[in-house]
C-alpha positions as a printed NumPy array, in Angstrom:
array([[ 12.49 ,  56.401, -62.898],
       [ 12.814,  53.56 , -60.393],
       [ 16.04 ,  52.994, -58.49 ],
       [ 17.865,  49.863, -59.721],
       [ 18.012,  46.927, -57.325],
       [ 21.352,  46.766, -55.532],
       [ 23.139,  43.443, -55.421],
       [ 25.551,  44.714, -52.75 ],
       [ 25.367,  44.535, -48.98 ],
       [ 27.499,  46.759, -46.74 ],
       [ 29.541,  45.515, -43.787],
       [ 27.457,  47.274, -41.126],
       [ 24.25 ,  45.825, -42.545],
       [ 25.715,  42.312, -42.609],
       [ 26.912,  42.541, -39.005],
       [ 23.394,  43.485, -37.907],
       [ 22.059,  40.387, -39.684],
       [ 24.652,  37.868, -38.453],
       [ 22.129,  36.004, -36.296],
       [ 19.196,  36.183, -38.73 ],
       [ 17.926,  32.612, -39.183],
       [ 17.314,  32.966, -42.923],
       [ 20.777,  34.382, -43.69 ],
       [ 23.571,  32.266, -45.179],
       [ 27.064,  33.756, -45.445],
       [ 29.418,  32.21 , -47.992],
       [ 33.206,  32.543, -48.265],
       [ 33.849,  32.328, -52.017],
       [ 37.593,  32.995, -51.97 ],
       [ 39.494,  31.568, -54.946],
       [ 43.092,  32.006, -56.038],
       [ 44.825,  31.679, -59.385],
       [ 46.688,  28.335, -59.539],
       [ 50.081,  30.043, -59.728],
       [ 49.479,  31.964, -56.477],
       [ 50.197,  28.886, -54.38 ],
       [ 47.529,  29.698, -51.775],
       [ 44.914,  27.425, -50.199],
       [ 41.606,  29.286, -49.909],
       [ 40.046,  26.654, -47.647],
       [ 42.975,  26.696, -45.217],
       [ 42.724,  30.465, -45.026],
       [ 38.989,  30.164, -44.429],
       [ 39.634,  27.828, -41.48 ],
       [ 42.151,  30.328, -40.076],
       [ 39.583,  33.156, -40.093],
       [ 36.165,  33.864, -41.541],
       [ 33.04 ,  35.887, -40.882],
       [ 30.994,  34.203, -38.118],
       [ 28.758,  31.482, -39.484],
       [ 30.229,  31.586, -42.994],
       [ 30.548,  28.374, -44.983],
       [ 33.173,  27.74 , -47.655],
       [ 32.254,  27.48 , -51.351],
       [ 34.848,  25.661, -53.487],
       [ 34.623,  27.139, -56.998],
       [ 36.826,  24.402, -58.465],
       [ 34.8  ,  21.53 , -56.957],
       [ 31.262,  22.911, -57.37 ],
       [ 31.865,  22.834, -61.099],
       [ 31.749,  20.58 , -64.151],
       [ 34.807,  18.565, -63.172],
       [ 34.487,  16.485, -66.359],
       [ 35.243,  19.543, -68.484],
       [ 38.867,  20.164, -69.535],
       [ 38.229,  23.838, -68.784],
       [ 38.572,  25.175, -65.209],
       [ 35.551,  25.681, -62.913],
       [ 32.912,  25.576, -65.634],
       [ 29.304,  25.738, -64.453],
       [ 28.104,  22.434, -62.99 ],
       [ 24.844,  20.788, -63.953],
       [ 21.769,  21.984, -62.023],
       [ 21.628,  18.52 , -60.456],
       [ 25.165,  18.727, -59.08 ],
       [ 24.658,  22.291, -57.889],
       [ 21.43 ,  21.357, -56.073],
       [ 23.138,  18.373, -54.453],
       [ 26.067,  20.434, -53.188],
       [ 23.8  ,  23.193, -51.88 ],
       [ 21.646,  20.644, -50.039],
       [ 24.703,  19.184, -48.3  ],
       [ 25.911,  22.681, -47.388],
       [ 22.532,  23.513, -45.849],
       [ 21.628,  26.108, -48.458],
       [ 18.001,  25.976, -49.53 ],
       [ 15.096,  27.752, -51.145],
       [ 13.915,  30.984, -49.566],
       [ 17.161,  31.889, -47.825],
       [ 19.066,  35.157, -48.24 ],
       [ 22.631,  34.596, -49.367],
       [ 25.669,  36.835, -48.884],
       [ 28.899,  36.062, -50.714],
       [ 32.327,  37.519, -49.94 ],
       [ 36.01 ,  36.86 , -50.681],
       [ 39.397,  37.63 , -49.149],
       [ 40.446,  39.952, -51.979],
       [ 37.666,  42.487, -51.532],
       [ 35.941,  42.024, -54.883],
       [ 37.362,  39.246, -57.05 ],
       [ 35.839,  35.756, -56.884],
       [ 32.678,  36.477, -54.862],
       [ 30.855,  37.865, -57.929],
       [ 31.49 ,  34.528, -59.682],
       [ 29.498,  32.698, -56.997],
       [ 26.856,  35.475, -57.005],
       [ 26.476,  34.854, -60.755],
       [ 26.385,  31.05 , -60.303],
       [ 23.491,  31.332, -57.86 ],
       [ 21.643,  33.623, -60.25 ],
       [ 22.222,  31.201, -63.163],
       [ 20.735,  28.479, -60.952],
       [ 17.637,  30.578, -60.264],
       [ 18.426,  32.131, -56.862],
       [ 17.973,  35.912, -56.839],
       [ 18.16 ,  36.601, -53.092],
       [ 21.943,  36.796, -53.22 ],
       [ 24.209,  39.751, -52.418],
       [ 27.934,  40.457, -52.581],
       [ 29.648,  41.962, -49.521],
       [ 30.98 ,  45.317, -50.702],
       [ 34.706,  45.39 , -49.908],
       [ 34.735,  41.773, -48.771],
       [ 36.783,  40.404, -45.888],
       [ 39.507,  43.102, -46.085],
       [ 36.968,  45.86 , -45.315],
       [ 35.335,  43.705, -42.639],
       [ 38.716,  43.218, -40.928],
       [ 39.755,  46.867, -41.232],
       [ 36.593,  47.779, -39.371],
       [ 37.478,  45.225, -36.649],
       [ 34.257,  43.3  , -37.022],
       [ 33.988,  39.784, -35.507],
       [ 35.788,  36.75 , -36.929],
       [ 35.721,  33.01 , -36.292],
       [ 38.192,  30.164, -36.814],
       [ 37.803,  26.474, -37.577],
       [ 34.994,  24.436, -39.06 ],
       [ 31.487,  25.907, -38.948],
       [ 28.685,  24.251, -37.019],
       [ 26.972,  21.546, -39.096],
       [ 23.966,  22.821, -41.011],
       [ 20.784,  20.86 , -41.568],
       [ 20.451,  19.762, -45.231],
       [ 17.853,  21.779, -47.109],
       [ 16.13 ,  21.475, -50.455],
       [ 17.555,  23.721, -53.183],
       [ 15.648,  24.05 , -56.458],
       [ 17.957,  24.833, -59.369],
       [ 16.256,  26.376, -62.382],
       [ 18.984,  27.252, -64.867],
       [ 18.633,  30.755, -66.307],
       [ 20.189,  30.418, -69.751],
       [ 19.924,  34.171, -70.37 ],
       [ 22.882,  34.727, -68.036],
       [ 25.444,  32.402, -69.66 ],
       [ 27.015,  32.087, -73.122],
       [ 29.071,  29.317, -74.715],
       [ 31.536,  29.282, -77.6  ],
       [ 28.841,  28.823, -80.259],
       [ 26.949,  31.793, -78.857],
       [ 30.135,  33.85 , -79.096],
       [ 30.617,  32.929, -82.733],
       [ 27.087,  34.174, -83.415],
       [ 27.678,  37.41 , -81.489],
       [ 30.79 ,  38.117, -83.576],
       [ 28.847,  37.467, -86.769],
       [ 25.644,  39.389, -86.064],
       [ 26.989,  41.941, -83.54 ],
       [ 23.915,  41.295, -81.397],
       [ 25.773,  42.134, -78.184],
       [ 28.796,  44.047, -76.957],
       [ 31.639,  41.846, -75.73 ],
       [ 33.548,  43.269, -72.754],
       [ 36.818,  41.688, -71.577],
       [ 37.871,  42.052, -67.923],
       [ 41.545,  41.129, -68.413],
       [ 44.399,  43.622, -68.166],
       [ 45.039,  45.964, -71.078],
       [ 48.301,  44.128, -71.848],
       [ 46.658,  40.715, -72.012],
       [ 43.774,  42.121, -74.045],
       [ 46.194,  43.696, -76.54 ],
       [ 48.256,  40.517, -76.754],
       [ 51.5  ,  42.238, -75.761],
       [ 52.176,  39.841, -72.852],
       [ 51.828,  36.051, -72.672],
       [ 48.812,  34.508, -70.989],
       [ 49.378,  33.055, -67.495],
       [ 47.923,  29.715, -68.605],
       [ 50.106,  27.668, -70.929],
       [ 48.95 ,  26.875, -74.452],
       [ 46.847,  29.999, -74.965],
       [ 47.284,  32.515, -77.745],
       [ 47.54 ,  36.189, -76.851],
       [ 44.918,  38.739, -77.864],
       [ 41.143,  39.054, -77.614],
       [ 37.849,  38.064, -79.212],
       [ 37.251,  40.145, -82.371],
       [ 35.209,  43.256, -81.679],
       [ 35.567,  43.064, -77.898],
       [ 36.014,  46.12 , -75.693],
       [ 38.388,  46.161, -72.719],
       [ 37.368,  47.137, -69.188],
       [ 39.965,  45.703, -66.766],
       [ 37.961,  44.738, -63.708],
       [ 40.236,  46.681, -61.354],
       [ 39.06 ,  49.933, -62.947],
       [ 35.628,  49.314, -61.424],
       [ 36.925,  49.196, -57.846],
       [ 37.858,  51.823, -55.324],
       [ 41.175,  51.612, -53.478],
       [ 39.438,  49.857, -50.568],
       [ 38.086,  47.058, -52.786],
       [ 34.518,  48.369, -52.895],
       [ 32.646,  48.851, -56.139],
       [ 32.635,  52.378, -57.559],
       [ 29.453,  54.457, -57.68 ],
       [ 26.831,  53.898, -60.365],
       [ 27.794,  57.193, -62.017],
       [ 31.465,  56.214, -62.142],
       [ 30.644,  52.756, -63.488],
       [ 28.469,  54.197, -66.233],
       [ 31.263,  56.567, -67.231],
       [ 33.842,  53.76 , -67.364],
       [ 31.675,  51.548, -69.58 ],
       [ 30.765,  54.482, -71.808],
       [ 34.426,  55.415, -72.235],
       [ 35.161,  51.85 , -73.332],
       [ 32.463,  52.085, -76.015],
       [ 29.891,  49.833, -74.346],
       [ 26.37 ,  50.586, -75.558],
       [ 24.016,  50.652, -72.526],
       [ 21.068,  49.789, -74.77 ],
       [ 22.564,  46.562, -76.166],
       [ 22.989,  43.159, -74.522],
       [ 26.478,  42.655, -73.095],
       [ 28.574,  39.494, -72.811],
       [ 31.463,  39.666, -70.358],
       [ 34.615,  37.594, -70.62 ],
       [ 37.996,  37.271, -68.884],
       [ 40.648,  34.575, -68.436],
       [ 38.548,  31.746, -67.017],
       [ 35.152,  33.226, -66.168],
       [ 35.879,  34.658, -62.71 ],
       [ 36.541,  38.394, -63.09 ],
       [ 34.056,  38.545, -65.98 ],
       [ 31.507,  38.285, -63.167],
       [ 32.883,  41.464, -61.548],
       [ 31.903,  43.227, -64.785],
       [ 28.513,  41.491, -64.751],
       [ 27.914,  42.657, -61.168],
       [ 28.961,  46.225, -62.01 ],
       [ 26.634,  46.3  , -65.021],
       [ 23.79 ,  44.935, -62.9  ],
       [ 24.412,  47.707, -60.369],
       [ 23.963,  50.277, -63.138],
       [ 20.566,  48.752, -63.944],
       [ 21.698,  46.883, -67.074],
       [ 19.382,  43.887, -67.377],
       [ 20.801,  41.991, -70.352],
       [ 24.251,  40.885, -69.236],
       [ 25.588,  37.369, -69.661],
       [ 28.97 ,  35.751, -68.989],
       [ 30.997,  33.716, -71.475],
       [ 31.783,  30.813, -69.158],
       [ 34.731,  29.359, -71.101],
       [ 36.26 ,  32.821, -71.609],
       [ 39.816,  33.138, -72.937],
       [ 40.868,  29.733, -71.581],
       [ 38.528,  28.189, -74.155],
       [ 38.766,  30.767, -76.944],
       [ 42.521,  31.291, -76.797],
       [ 43.262,  27.552, -76.92 ],
       [ 41.325,  26.891, -80.148],
       [ 43.4  ,  27.789, -83.21 ],
       [ 40.291,  27.648, -85.404],
       [ 38.772,  30.685, -83.657],
       [ 39.679,  34.221, -84.762],
       [ 41.548,  36.62 , -82.512],
       [ 42.582,  40.259, -82.61 ],
       [ 45.571,  42.072, -81.154],
       [ 46.221,  45.767, -80.844]])
């Protein structure tokens, strides 16, 4: 049996590669709107040397009423070119939480056809605890590069796909929200959304997949968590959450276990919970 590809990079390995010419480090920090924090300002205050900032809310389909939906391949390619990210480079994504929004950007790159992308295990908090180098201010300008976006539709699902999955049970649906939000016993943080979950979904709150230091748990632990939630390792899986961010933590964890048929419901509960015509469950 072959060892599954790891999508993680450790802090010591990244520090050794800081000056590698084909490496691009990306700060993918994002905060919930009600947190009142400015991820870009925090990036300017401190970041891993050479890192560039990725704005999840701007590199998105800004014409959609839903938050940070996937942009078109054309927009994504244009933004990557301006940021100096191009074909053939190795990408490393991290965030200030440890493991929260970086997997979203990891997934976006994979949807757009880039597979040489890793997530920094433990993120900036682990990097800082280990007293590794930091920089402040704007990064040095990067030369524009050509980025070829080839959208991988196997990695993303929309609302019509979800209706089909409910009907034919062709995939397991796994929700990354808290148990209380999943059960519908607390109101959603976004106004206008019903409480509950997509019929037939299983609940794996994304925090269960992380160690206390913000790193991802071992493959054995991840397998046990998904099995306990009733996720069939032999079926395709669609992950969901509030707005498509922490669903990608689940997608990353499944990929680390070797699961090859995982997709993300991009609209997630922000789309499903707002549409009164769609069925929901509570428990």
